Amino acid sequence: MYKHVFLTGPPGVGKTTLMQKAIETLKASGISAEGFYTEEVRQGGRRIGFDVVTLSGKQGPLSRIGSGTEAGAQRRECRVGQYVVDVESFERLALPVLKSASSGGGTEKMVCVIDEIGKMEMFSQAFIRTVRQMLDAACTTVLGTIPIPKGKPLGLVEEIRSRRDVKVFNITKENRDSILEEIVTMVQNCRK
């Protein structure tokens, strides 16, 4: 029996959009969810980075093009391609909502949204530990996104992909508009 649901697929295929639609549908059916998603930040039509956005509406930088924040000069710079990752900002926003979701409350399993578990997020050891704890917790169902395998394997992503209690949906341009109901049903079944 599955406990968690993850979406995977190439960049830009619509994983985050599908995740947001699934959250809306789940909430409309009375299921509570906490967590975060990542959002592109654009300036003059050009992507300059990504923000972390919690489901409660808090927002802050995950990464930006360039040499990073002022604080970045004082510690090791974490980079993914042209982007400098603001690990401190990410942890300040993401960790409290994940810990809140994993603490449960009530008899129903909480749905915890994690979009995404990728290279940028995995610069945070605290995030990796928290995700592992959530996957093993009895009171939490994780609805998350993971990247498709490419290049060097990401340890946590491969752990998730190989877990027996995780259902992974491969999102494509062909199925992204028809798979929402199947994802929502799977999340609902994971909570039983």
PDB file of N, CA and C in Angstrom, residues 12 24 62 66 77 82 90 104 111 113-114 127 154 156 158 162 168 170 173 180 186:
ATOM      1  N   GLY A  12       9.651  22.122 -16.760  1.00  0.00           N
ATOM      2  CA  GLY A  12       8.699  22.854 -17.598  1.00  0.00           C
ATOM      3  C   GLY A  12       7.516  22.041 -18.084  1.00  0.00           C
ATOM      4  N   GLU A  24      -5.603  22.251  -4.539  1.00  0.00           N
ATOM      5  CA  GLU A  24      -6.919  22.914  -4.562  1.00  0.00           C
ATOM      6  C   GLU A  24      -8.039  21.894  -4.451  1.00  0.00           C
ATOM      7  N   LEU A  62      14.772  31.323  -2.990  1.00  0.00           N
ATOM      8  CA  LEU A  62      15.468  30.043  -2.972  1.00  0.00           C
ATOM      9  C   LEU A  62      16.803  30.214  -3.689  1.00  0.00           C
ATOM     10  N   GLY A  66      23.694  35.018 -10.174  1.00  0.00           N
ATOM     11  CA  GLY A  66      24.722  35.951  -9.704  1.00  0.00           C
ATOM     12  C   GLY A  66      25.523  35.439  -8.547  1.00  0.00           C
ATOM     13  N   GLU A  77      29.467  29.280  -0.879  1.00  0.00           N
ATOM     14  CA  GLU A  77      28.407  29.560  -1.850  1.00  0.00           C
ATOM     15  C   GLU A  77      27.896  28.250  -2.440  1.00  0.00           C
ATOM     16  N   GLN A  82      23.925  28.577 -13.001  1.00  0.00           N
ATOM     17  CA  GLN A  82      24.123  30.019 -12.811  1.00  0.00           C
ATOM     18  C   GLN A  82      23.457  30.554 -11.546  1.00  0.00           C
ATOM     19  N   PHE A  90      15.759  29.441   2.430  1.00  0.00           N
ATOM     20  CA  PHE A  90      14.994  28.227   2.172  1.00  0.00           C
ATOM     21  C   PHE A  90      14.620  27.528   3.475  1.00  0.00           C
ATOM     22  N   GLY A 104       1.475  16.333  12.664  1.00  0.00           N
ATOM     23  CA  GLY A 104       0.112  15.805  12.565  1.00  0.00           C
ATOM     24  C   GLY A 104      -0.893  16.611  13.342  1.00  0.00           C
ATOM     25  N   VAL A 111      -1.534  16.055   4.776  1.00  0.00           N
ATOM     26  CA  VAL A 111      -0.848  16.020   3.486  1.00  0.00           C
ATOM     27  C   VAL A 111       0.217  17.100   3.520  1.00  0.00           C
ATOM     28  N   VAL A 113       3.057  18.988   1.343  1.00  0.00           N
ATOM     29  CA  VAL A 113       3.438  19.290  -0.032  1.00  0.00           C
ATOM     30  C   VAL A 113       4.900  19.730  -0.081  1.00  0.00           C
ATOM     31  N   ILE A 114       5.685  19.041  -0.917  1.00  0.00           N
ATOM     32  CA  ILE A 114       7.099  19.388  -1.083  1.00  0.00           C
ATOM     33  C   ILE A 114       7.393  19.476  -2.577  1.00  0.00           C
ATOM     34  N   PHE A 127      16.933  19.904   5.772  1.00  0.00           N
ATOM     35  CA  PHE A 127      15.820  19.556   4.892  1.00  0.00           C
ATOM     36  C   PHE A 127      15.836  18.058   4.586  1.00  0.00           C
ATOM     37  N   LEU A 154      20.892  11.837  -7.355  1.00  0.00           N
ATOM     38  CA  LEU A 154      20.713  12.562  -6.103  1.00  0.00           C
ATOM     39  C   LEU A 154      20.247  11.552  -5.057  1.00  0.00           C
ATOM     40  N   LEU A 156      18.855  11.347  -1.981  1.00  0.00           N
ATOM     41  CA  LEU A 156      17.515  11.349  -1.412  1.00  0.00           C
ATOM     42  C   LEU A 156      16.458  11.053  -2.470  1.00  0.00           C
ATOM     43  N   GLU A 158      16.793   9.248  -5.184  1.00  0.00           N
ATOM     44  CA  GLU A 158      16.833   7.818  -5.515  1.00  0.00           C
ATOM     45  C   GLU A 158      16.236   6.979  -4.385  1.00  0.00           C
ATOM     46  N   SER A 162      12.896   4.552  -4.941  1.00  0.00           N
ATOM     47  CA  SER A 162      12.973   3.108  -4.721  1.00  0.00           C
ATOM     48  C   SER A 162      12.140   2.613  -3.532  1.00  0.00           C
ATOM     49  N   VAL A 168       5.096   6.900  -7.792  1.00  0.00           N
ATOM     50  CA  VAL A 168       5.669   7.973  -8.609  1.00  0.00           C
ATOM     51  C   VAL A 168       4.905   8.048  -9.930  1.00  0.00           C
ATOM     52  N   ASN A 170       4.852   9.685 -13.610  1.00  0.00           N
ATOM     53  CA  ASN A 170       5.700  10.350 -14.598  1.00  0.00           C
ATOM     54  C   ASN A 170       4.819  11.297 -15.415  1.00  0.00           C
ATOM     55  N   LYS A 173       3.784  15.927 -21.332  1.00  0.00           N
ATOM     56  CA  LYS A 173       2.871  16.880 -21.962  1.00  0.00           C
ATOM     57  C   LYS A 173       1.596  16.174 -22.413  1.00  0.00           C
ATOM     58  N   LEU A 180      -4.810  14.416 -13.301  1.00  0.00           N
ATOM     59  CA  LEU A 180      -5.110  15.052 -12.018  1.00  0.00           C
ATOM     60  C   LEU A 180      -5.993  14.175 -11.123  1.00  0.00           C
ATOM     61  N   MET A 186      -5.181   8.899  -5.545  1.00  0.00           N
ATOM     62  CA  MET A 186      -4.068   8.191  -4.913  1.00  0.00           C
ATOM     63  C   MET A 186      -3.715   8.838  -3.570  1.00  0.00           C
TER      64      MET A 186
END
